């Protein structure tokens, strides 16, 4: 039985006041959630967030990490540093990192390996653009993205990861994949993993992300191969995010 995970990606949003207010409001709302609850604030708020979520039902994660452990890499943050600030999870290969910062499949795979080496659980994001979907390339794109990770970290590494299917055309657009569209890709991803390891395919969690809201979450999460969600915009409202967590229960 895969326990559902609902992860909030705050992206580059927040102030000290917002982080404090949002987490204080969220804590009691998700205290008895049956799904796992995760928030991923910007790096600079991790220390504040760590203090606020300690001994609560809310886990902490980051939105990105460096491929290296330490050294002359100006602006980078390593997995070890994230661990020191209480992170258990880290997003890798979010479509904004791929499209805006040129992250290739190979770089995403290296980040996944760096996360594993640091003892973090990588949430590996895959997903197709609208042009790729319209061109009938959805599955070849997500398989290619996943294969790059699998080739580097192997079945053992992937077994410590979570996958997030996020169709790029659904992120921040208000246009959600239908439950059937999402389920089709999730099932295909599981089938792809089964070719490498059938047991892992059954065990690995595959989240859906892309305009998940309180009013569409339950239907998405009811699909057999959808194990929770990666939530952007709606994770900035405690009420909305808690309602999505409840939908995962
Ligand atoms: C995301 O950023 O991963 C995301 C899914 O965003 P949104 O929920 O706003 O579409």
PDB file of C-alpha atoms and ligand atoms in Angstrom:
ATOM      1  CA  UNK A   1       0.000   0.000   0.000  1.00  0.00           C
ATOM      2  CA  UNK A   2       1.527   3.319  -1.061  1.00  0.00           C
ATOM      3  CA  UNK A   3       0.984   6.132   1.405  1.00  0.00           C
ATOM      4  CA  UNK A   4      -0.083   9.282  -0.386  1.00  0.00           C
ATOM      5  CA  UNK A   5       2.175  12.318  -0.321  1.00  0.00           C
ATOM      6  CA  UNK A   6       1.002  15.899  -0.818  1.00  0.00           C
ATOM      7  CA  UNK A   7       3.885  18.287  -1.424  1.00  0.00           C
ATOM      8  CA  UNK A   8       3.692  22.068  -1.604  1.00  0.00           C
ATOM      9  CA  UNK A   9       6.130  23.806  -3.940  1.00  0.00           C
ATOM     10  CA  UNK A  10       6.175  27.419  -2.809  1.00  0.00           C
ATOM     11  CA  UNK A  11       8.472  28.409  -5.706  1.00  0.00           C
ATOM     12  CA  UNK A  12       9.959  31.920  -5.242  1.00  0.00           C
ATOM     13  CA  UNK A  13       7.187  33.114  -2.950  1.00  0.00           C
ATOM     14  CA  UNK A  14       7.167  34.123   0.665  1.00  0.00           C
ATOM     15  CA  UNK A  15       8.373  36.534   3.287  1.00  0.00           C
ATOM     16  CA  UNK A  16       9.263  35.798   6.903  1.00  0.00           C
ATOM     17  CA  UNK A  17       5.769  36.896   7.834  1.00  0.00           C
ATOM     18  CA  UNK A  18       4.100  34.679   5.234  1.00  0.00           C
ATOM     19  CA  UNK A  19       6.151  31.613   6.197  1.00  0.00           C
ATOM     20  CA  UNK A  20       5.285  32.073   9.870  1.00  0.00           C
ATOM     21  CA  UNK A  21       1.613  32.717   9.236  1.00  0.00           C
ATOM     22  CA  UNK A  22       1.149  29.951   6.670  1.00  0.00           C
ATOM     23  CA  UNK A  23       2.836  27.223   8.709  1.00  0.00           C
ATOM     24  CA  UNK A  24       1.188  28.210  11.997  1.00  0.00           C
ATOM     25  CA  UNK A  25      -2.188  28.062  10.254  1.00  0.00           C
ATOM     26  CA  UNK A  26      -1.416  24.824   8.450  1.00  0.00           C
ATOM     27  CA  UNK A  27      -0.079  22.857  11.431  1.00  0.00           C
ATOM     28  CA  UNK A  28      -3.376  22.180  13.217  1.00  0.00           C
ATOM     29  CA  UNK A  29      -5.183  21.687   9.913  1.00  0.00           C
ATOM     30  CA  UNK A  30      -3.004  18.743   8.869  1.00  0.00           C
ATOM     31  CA  UNK A  31      -2.124  17.394  12.317  1.00  0.00           C
ATOM     32  CA  UNK A  32      -4.177  14.248  11.765  1.00  0.00           C
ATOM     33  CA  UNK A  33      -3.820  13.969   7.989  1.00  0.00           C
ATOM     34  CA  UNK A  34      -3.524  10.399   6.809  1.00  0.00           C
ATOM     35  CA  UNK A  35      -1.305  11.392   3.902  1.00  0.00           C
ATOM     36  CA  UNK A  36       2.270  12.561   4.257  1.00  0.00           C
ATOM     37  CA  UNK A  37       2.450  16.373   4.107  1.00  0.00           C
ATOM     38  CA  UNK A  38       5.486  18.209   2.767  1.00  0.00           C
ATOM     39  CA  UNK A  39       6.327  21.865   2.174  1.00  0.00           C
ATOM     40  CA  UNK A  40       9.198  23.111   0.015  1.00  0.00           C
ATOM     41  CA  UNK A  41       9.939  26.768   0.768  1.00  0.00           C
ATOM     42  CA  UNK A  42      12.721  28.819  -0.855  1.00  0.00           C
ATOM     43  CA  UNK A  43      16.191  28.091   0.595  1.00  0.00           C
ATOM     44  CA  UNK A  44      16.373  31.219   2.729  1.00  0.00           C
ATOM     45  CA  UNK A  45      13.258  30.288   4.683  1.00  0.00           C
ATOM     46  CA  UNK A  46      14.329  26.726   5.499  1.00  0.00           C
ATOM     47  CA  UNK A  47      15.749  27.559   8.909  1.00  0.00           C
ATOM     48  CA  UNK A  48      12.604  29.426   9.918  1.00  0.00           C
ATOM     49  CA  UNK A  49      10.398  26.654   8.536  1.00  0.00           C
ATOM     50  CA  UNK A  50      12.467  23.950  10.248  1.00  0.00           C
ATOM     51  CA  UNK A  51      11.761  25.538  13.625  1.00  0.00           C
ATOM     52  CA  UNK A  52       8.062  25.786  12.854  1.00  0.00           C
ATOM     53  CA  UNK A  53       7.486  22.240  11.593  1.00  0.00           C
ATOM     54  CA  UNK A  54       9.696  20.386  14.082  1.00  0.00           C
ATOM     55  CA  UNK A  55       7.677  17.622  15.820  1.00  0.00           C
ATOM     56  CA  UNK A  56       4.672  18.196  13.580  1.00  0.00           C
ATOM     57  CA  UNK A  57       3.094  16.200  10.760  1.00  0.00           C
ATOM     58  CA  UNK A  58       4.717  18.496   8.202  1.00  0.00           C
ATOM     59  CA  UNK A  59       7.956  17.426   6.517  1.00  0.00           C
ATOM     60  CA  UNK A  60      10.386  19.869   4.960  1.00  0.00           C
ATOM     61  CA  UNK A  61      11.949  19.861   1.519  1.00  0.00           C
ATOM     62  CA  UNK A  62      13.831  22.118  -0.870  1.00  0.00           C
ATOM     63  CA  UNK A  63      13.187  23.019  -4.483  1.00  0.00           C
ATOM     64  CA  UNK A  64      16.605  22.281  -5.954  1.00  0.00           C
ATOM     65  CA  UNK A  65      20.160  21.303  -5.012  1.00  0.00           C
ATOM     66  CA  UNK A  66      23.675  21.350  -6.392  1.00  0.00           C
ATOM     67  CA  UNK A  67      25.313  18.329  -7.964  1.00  0.00           C
ATOM     68  CA  UNK A  68      28.433  18.885  -5.871  1.00  0.00           C
ATOM     69  CA  UNK A  69      29.029  18.437  -2.172  1.00  0.00           C
ATOM     70  CA  UNK A  70      30.984  21.655  -1.528  1.00  0.00           C
ATOM     71  CA  UNK A  71      33.457  23.963  -3.167  1.00  0.00           C
ATOM     72  CA  UNK A  72      33.765  26.991  -5.391  1.00  0.00           C
ATOM     73  CA  UNK A  73      30.242  26.929  -6.826  1.00  0.00           C
ATOM     74  CA  UNK A  74      28.883  30.422  -6.210  1.00  0.00           C
ATOM     75  CA  UNK A  75      25.189  30.500  -5.523  1.00  0.00           C
ATOM     76  CA  UNK A  76      24.763  26.748  -5.161  1.00  0.00           C
ATOM     77  CA  UNK A  77      23.333  24.854  -2.174  1.00  0.00           C
ATOM     78  CA  UNK A  78      24.330  21.253  -1.495  1.00  0.00           C
ATOM     79  CA  UNK A  79      22.248  18.325  -0.338  1.00  0.00           C
ATOM     80  CA  UNK A  80      24.268  18.115   2.868  1.00  0.00           C
ATOM     81  CA  UNK A  81      23.370  21.726   3.661  1.00  0.00           C
ATOM     82  CA  UNK A  82      19.706  20.948   3.077  1.00  0.00           C
ATOM     83  CA  UNK A  83      19.931  17.993   5.444  1.00  0.00           C
ATOM     84  CA  UNK A  84      21.449  20.229   8.078  1.00  0.00           C
ATOM     85  CA  UNK A  85      18.372  22.453   7.868  1.00  0.00           C
ATOM     86  CA  UNK A  86      15.939  19.601   8.357  1.00  0.00           C
ATOM     87  CA  UNK A  87      15.093  18.772   4.760  1.00  0.00           C
ATOM     88  CA  UNK A  88      14.079  15.218   3.965  1.00  0.00           C
ATOM     89  CA  UNK A  89      12.982  15.793   0.387  1.00  0.00           C
ATOM     90  CA  UNK A  90      14.170  17.831  -2.582  1.00  0.00           C
ATOM     91  CA  UNK A  91      12.564  18.519  -5.944  1.00  0.00           C
ATOM     92  CA  UNK A  92      14.714  17.770  -8.965  1.00  0.00           C
ATOM     93  CA  UNK A  93      13.977  18.567 -12.582  1.00  0.00           C
ATOM     94  CA  UNK A  94      10.958  20.788 -12.042  1.00  0.00           C
ATOM     95  CA  UNK A  95       9.860  21.985 -15.473  1.00  0.00           C
ATOM     96  CA  UNK A  96      10.702  25.582 -14.537  1.00  0.00           C
ATOM     97  CA  UNK A  97      14.286  24.501 -13.843  1.00  0.00           C
ATOM     98  CA  UNK A  98      14.371  22.584 -17.114  1.00  0.00           C
ATOM     99  CA  UNK A  99      12.899  25.352 -19.256  1.00  0.00           C
ATOM    100  CA  UNK A 100      14.139  28.551 -17.563  1.00  0.00           C
ATOM    101  CA  UNK A 101      17.568  27.354 -16.398  1.00  0.00           C
ATOM    102  CA  UNK A 102      18.369  24.869 -19.115  1.00  0.00           C
ATOM    103  CA  UNK A 103      18.550  21.762 -16.924  1.00  0.00           C
ATOM    104  CA  UNK A 104      19.060  18.743 -19.163  1.00  0.00           C
ATOM    105  CA  UNK A 105      17.908  15.199 -18.453  1.00  0.00           C
ATOM    106  CA  UNK A 106      21.521  14.354 -17.587  1.00  0.00           C
ATOM    107  CA  UNK A 107      21.865  17.226 -15.116  1.00  0.00           C
ATOM    108  CA  UNK A 108      18.572  16.286 -13.479  1.00  0.00           C
ATOM    109  CA  UNK A 109      19.862  12.723 -13.108  1.00  0.00           C
ATOM    110  CA  UNK A 110      23.059  14.025 -11.475  1.00  0.00           C
ATOM    111  CA  UNK A 111      20.995  16.119  -9.075  1.00  0.00           C
ATOM    112  CA  UNK A 112      18.955  13.047  -8.241  1.00  0.00           C
ATOM    113  CA  UNK A 113      22.157  11.160  -7.456  1.00  0.00           C
ATOM    114  CA  UNK A 114      23.444  14.050  -5.341  1.00  0.00           C
ATOM    115  CA  UNK A 115      20.191  14.040  -3.362  1.00  0.00           C
ATOM    116  CA  UNK A 116      20.428  10.296  -2.751  1.00  0.00           C
ATOM    117  CA  UNK A 117      24.058  10.580  -1.703  1.00  0.00           C
ATOM    118  CA  UNK A 118      23.058  13.260   0.810  1.00  0.00           C
ATOM    119  CA  UNK A 119      20.322  11.064   2.263  1.00  0.00           C
ATOM    120  CA  UNK A 120      17.507  13.115   0.769  1.00  0.00           C
ATOM    121  CA  UNK A 121      14.488  11.738  -1.063  1.00  0.00           C
ATOM    122  CA  UNK A 122      14.459  13.266  -4.541  1.00  0.00           C
ATOM    123  CA  UNK A 123      11.096  14.062  -6.096  1.00  0.00           C
ATOM    124  CA  UNK A 124      11.909  13.662  -9.764  1.00  0.00           C
ATOM    125  CA  UNK A 125       9.649  15.796 -11.955  1.00  0.00           C
ATOM    126  CA  UNK A 126       8.831  14.704 -15.493  1.00  0.00           C
ATOM    127  CA  UNK A 127       6.313  16.041 -17.968  1.00  0.00           C
ATOM    128  CA  UNK A 128       5.642  17.042 -21.536  1.00  0.00           C
ATOM    129  CA  UNK A 129       4.948  20.433 -23.101  1.00  0.00           C
ATOM    130  CA  UNK A 130       1.717  21.122 -24.932  1.00  0.00           C
ATOM    131  CA  UNK A 131       3.465  20.826 -28.306  1.00  0.00           C
ATOM    132  CA  UNK A 132       4.857  17.444 -27.287  1.00  0.00           C
ATOM    133  CA  UNK A 133       1.413  16.262 -26.147  1.00  0.00           C
ATOM    134  CA  UNK A 134      -0.177  17.498 -29.369  1.00  0.00           C
ATOM    135  CA  UNK A 135       2.576  15.733 -31.302  1.00  0.00           C
ATOM    136  CA  UNK A 136       1.764  12.440 -29.587  1.00  0.00           C
ATOM    137  CA  UNK A 137       5.114  12.439 -27.782  1.00  0.00           C
ATOM    138  CA  UNK A 138       3.928  12.472 -24.162  1.00  0.00           C
ATOM    139  CA  UNK A 139       5.098   9.001 -23.247  1.00  0.00           C
ATOM    140  CA  UNK A 140       8.354   9.132 -25.164  1.00  0.00           C
ATOM    141  CA  UNK A 141       9.237  12.401 -23.389  1.00  0.00           C
ATOM    142  CA  UNK A 142       8.472  11.221 -19.854  1.00  0.00           C
ATOM    143  CA  UNK A 143      10.144   7.858 -20.490  1.00  0.00           C
ATOM    144  CA  UNK A 144      13.265   9.629 -21.789  1.00  0.00           C
ATOM    145  CA  UNK A 145      13.362  11.915 -18.725  1.00  0.00           C
ATOM    146  CA  UNK A 146      12.930   8.986 -16.363  1.00  0.00           C
ATOM    147  CA  UNK A 147      15.379   6.748 -18.208  1.00  0.00           C
ATOM    148  CA  UNK A 148      18.156   9.326 -17.744  1.00  0.00           C
ATOM    149  CA  UNK A 149      17.630   9.075 -13.979  1.00  0.00           C
ATOM    150  CA  UNK A 150      17.312   5.301 -13.970  1.00  0.00           C
ATOM    151  CA  UNK A 151      20.489   4.921 -16.029  1.00  0.00           C
ATOM    152  CA  UNK A 152      22.487   6.886 -13.468  1.00  0.00           C
ATOM    153  CA  UNK A 153      20.996   5.847 -10.131  1.00  0.00           C
ATOM    154  CA  UNK A 154      19.754   2.369 -11.013  1.00  0.00           C
ATOM    155  CA  UNK A 155      16.816   0.515  -9.523  1.00  0.00           C
ATOM    156  CA  UNK A 156      18.283   0.818  -6.021  1.00  0.00           C
ATOM    157  CA  UNK A 157      18.497   4.597  -6.317  1.00  0.00           C
ATOM    158  CA  UNK A 158      15.078   4.981  -7.877  1.00  0.00           C
ATOM    159  CA  UNK A 159      13.594   2.946  -5.049  1.00  0.00           C
ATOM    160  CA  UNK A 160      14.547   5.813  -2.713  1.00  0.00           C
ATOM    161  CA  UNK A 161      12.872   8.429  -4.933  1.00  0.00           C
ATOM    162  CA  UNK A 162       9.418   9.757  -5.668  1.00  0.00           C
ATOM    163  CA  UNK A 163       8.268  10.663  -9.180  1.00  0.00           C
ATOM    164  CA  UNK A 164       6.049  13.618 -10.014  1.00  0.00           C
ATOM    165  CA  UNK A 165       4.260  13.683 -13.351  1.00  0.00           C
ATOM    166  CA  UNK A 166       3.679  17.314 -14.171  1.00  0.00           C
ATOM    167  CA  UNK A 167       2.422  18.117 -17.659  1.00  0.00           C
ATOM    168  CA  UNK A 168       4.039  21.483 -18.392  1.00  0.00           C
ATOM    169  CA  UNK A 169       0.837  22.798 -19.963  1.00  0.00           C
ATOM    170  CA  UNK A 170      -0.989  22.277 -16.671  1.00  0.00           C
ATOM    171  CA  UNK A 171       1.503  24.028 -14.367  1.00  0.00           C
ATOM    172  CA  UNK A 172       0.260  27.373 -13.152  1.00  0.00           C
ATOM    173  CA  UNK A 173      -2.194  27.603 -16.023  1.00  0.00           C
ATOM    174  CA  UNK A 174      -5.402  26.606 -14.280  1.00  0.00           C
ATOM    175  CA  UNK A 175      -5.705  23.851 -16.874  1.00  0.00           C
ATOM    176  CA  UNK A 176      -5.543  20.492 -15.091  1.00  0.00           C
ATOM    177  CA  UNK A 177      -5.064  17.174 -16.827  1.00  0.00           C
ATOM    178  CA  UNK A 178      -8.264  15.191 -16.567  1.00  0.00           C
ATOM    179  CA  UNK A 179      -8.054  12.314 -14.089  1.00  0.00           C
ATOM    180  CA  UNK A 180      -8.089   9.946 -17.080  1.00  0.00           C
ATOM    181  CA  UNK A 181      -5.248  11.768 -18.858  1.00  0.00           C
ATOM    182  CA  UNK A 182      -3.157  11.771 -15.683  1.00  0.00           C
ATOM    183  CA  UNK A 183      -3.937   8.151 -14.856  1.00  0.00           C
ATOM    184  CA  UNK A 184      -2.926   7.057 -18.358  1.00  0.00           C
ATOM    185  CA  UNK A 185       0.545   8.583 -17.973  1.00  0.00           C
ATOM    186  CA  UNK A 186       0.972   7.374 -14.385  1.00  0.00           C
ATOM    187  CA  UNK A 187       0.111   3.829 -15.416  1.00  0.00           C
ATOM    188  CA  UNK A 188       2.530   4.060 -18.326  1.00  0.00           C
ATOM    189  CA  UNK A 189       5.306   5.322 -16.030  1.00  0.00           C
ATOM    190  CA  UNK A 190       4.662   2.416 -13.679  1.00  0.00           C
ATOM    191  CA  UNK A 191       4.776   0.049 -16.651  1.00  0.00           C
ATOM    192  CA  UNK A 192       8.076   1.579 -17.742  1.00  0.00           C
ATOM    193  CA  UNK A 193       9.565   1.045 -14.277  1.00  0.00           C
ATOM    194  CA  UNK A 194       8.169  -2.507 -14.166  1.00  0.00           C
ATOM    195  CA  UNK A 195      10.412  -3.394 -17.095  1.00  0.00           C
ATOM    196  CA  UNK A 196      13.384  -2.646 -14.829  1.00  0.00           C
ATOM    197  CA  UNK A 197      11.889  -3.972 -11.599  1.00  0.00           C
ATOM    198  CA  UNK A 198       8.293  -5.108 -11.117  1.00  0.00           C
ATOM    199  CA  UNK A 199       8.414  -4.814  -7.332  1.00  0.00           C
ATOM    200  CA  UNK A 200       9.683  -1.241  -7.476  1.00  0.00           C
ATOM    201  CA  UNK A 201       6.939  -0.327  -9.958  1.00  0.00           C
ATOM    202  CA  UNK A 202       4.349  -1.338  -7.386  1.00  0.00           C
ATOM    203  CA  UNK A 203       6.074   0.436  -4.526  1.00  0.00           C
ATOM    204  CA  UNK A 204       7.191   3.751  -6.011  1.00  0.00           C
ATOM    205  CA  UNK A 205       5.012   6.789  -5.428  1.00  0.00           C
ATOM    206  CA  UNK A 206       4.005   8.813  -8.484  1.00  0.00           C
ATOM    207  CA  UNK A 207       2.523  12.230  -7.722  1.00  0.00           C
ATOM    208  CA  UNK A 208       0.488  14.338 -10.102  1.00  0.00           C
ATOM    209  CA  UNK A 209       1.168  18.067 -10.410  1.00  0.00           C
ATOM    210  CA  UNK A 210      -0.440  20.788 -12.495  1.00  0.00           C
ATOM    211  CA  UNK A 211      -3.179  23.121 -11.250  1.00  0.00           C
ATOM    212  CA  UNK A 212      -4.342  20.781  -8.497  1.00  0.00           C
ATOM    213  CA  UNK A 213      -6.945  22.611  -6.421  1.00  0.00           C
ATOM    214  CA  UNK A 214      -9.181  21.728  -3.506  1.00  0.00           C
ATOM    215  CA  UNK A 215     -12.051  21.028  -5.896  1.00  0.00           C
ATOM    216  CA  UNK A 216     -10.277  18.679  -8.324  1.00  0.00           C
ATOM    217  CA  UNK A 217      -7.857  16.899  -5.976  1.00  0.00           C
ATOM    218  CA  UNK A 218     -10.152  14.109  -4.793  1.00  0.00           C
ATOM    219  CA  UNK A 219     -10.956  12.961  -8.315  1.00  0.00           C
ATOM    220  CA  UNK A 220      -7.286  12.954  -9.311  1.00  0.00           C
ATOM    221  CA  UNK A 221      -6.165  11.181  -6.141  1.00  0.00           C
ATOM    222  CA  UNK A 222      -8.853   8.521  -6.623  1.00  0.00           C
ATOM    223  CA  UNK A 223      -6.996   7.195  -9.675  1.00  0.00           C
ATOM    224  CA  UNK A 224      -5.235   3.928  -8.916  1.00  0.00           C
ATOM    225  CA  UNK A 225      -1.791   5.060  -9.986  1.00  0.00           C
ATOM    226  CA  UNK A 226      -1.863   8.581  -8.520  1.00  0.00           C
ATOM    227  CA  UNK A 227      -0.202   8.637  -5.116  1.00  0.00           C
ATOM    228  CA  UNK A 228      -0.696  12.263  -4.179  1.00  0.00           C
ATOM    229  CA  UNK A 229       0.181  15.624  -5.614  1.00  0.00           C
ATOM    230  CA  UNK A 230       2.811  18.276  -6.140  1.00  0.00           C
ATOM    231  CA  UNK A 231       0.999  21.527  -5.530  1.00  0.00           C
ATOM    232  CA  UNK A 232       2.184  24.974  -6.604  1.00  0.00           C
ATOM    233  CA  UNK A 233      -0.197  27.910  -6.328  1.00  0.00           C
ATOM    234  CA  UNK A 234      -2.709  26.271  -3.994  1.00  0.00           C
ATOM    235  CA  UNK A 235       0.031  25.411  -1.475  1.00  0.00           C
ATOM    236  CA  UNK A 236       0.338  29.094  -0.578  1.00  0.00           C
ATOM    237  CA  UNK A 237      -3.078  29.029   1.090  1.00  0.00           C
ATOM    238  CA  UNK A 238      -3.256  26.944   4.275  1.00  0.00           C
ATOM    239  CA  UNK A 239      -6.973  26.347   3.781  1.00  0.00           C
ATOM    240  CA  UNK A 240      -6.609  25.195   0.183  1.00  0.00           C
ATOM    241  CA  UNK A 241      -3.521  23.080   0.852  1.00  0.00           C
ATOM    242  CA  UNK A 242      -5.126  21.435   3.881  1.00  0.00           C
ATOM    243  CA  UNK A 243      -8.223  20.656   1.807  1.00  0.00           C
ATOM    244  CA  UNK A 244      -6.003  19.002  -0.815  1.00  0.00           C
ATOM    245  CA  UNK A 245      -4.300  16.975   1.941  1.00  0.00           C
ATOM    246  CA  UNK A 246      -7.727  15.935   3.196  1.00  0.00           C
ATOM    247  CA  UNK A 247      -8.659  14.855  -0.327  1.00  0.00           C
ATOM    248  CA  UNK A 248      -5.655  12.540  -0.277  1.00  0.00           C
ATOM    249  CA  UNK A 249      -7.001  10.849   2.841  1.00  0.00           C
TER     250      UNK A 249
HETATM  251  C1  LIG B   1       4.234  23.114  -9.626  1.00  0.00           C
HETATM  252  O1  LIG B   1       4.831  24.161  -9.565  1.00  0.00           O
HETATM  253  O2  LIG B   1       4.840  22.061  -9.453  1.00  0.00           O
HETATM  254  C2  LIG B   1       2.784  23.139  -9.869  1.00  0.00           C
HETATM  255  C3  LIG B   1       2.176  22.009 -10.062  1.00  0.00           C
HETATM  256  O3  LIG B   1       2.181  24.360  -9.881  1.00  0.00           O
HETATM  257  P1  LIG B   1       0.589  24.642  -9.917  1.00  0.00           P
HETATM  258  O4  LIG B   1      -0.049  23.756  -8.892  1.00  0.00           O
HETATM  259  O5  LIG B   1       0.452  26.093  -9.566  1.00  0.00           O
HETATM  260  O6  LIG B   1       0.121  24.332 -11.293  1.00  0.00           O
END
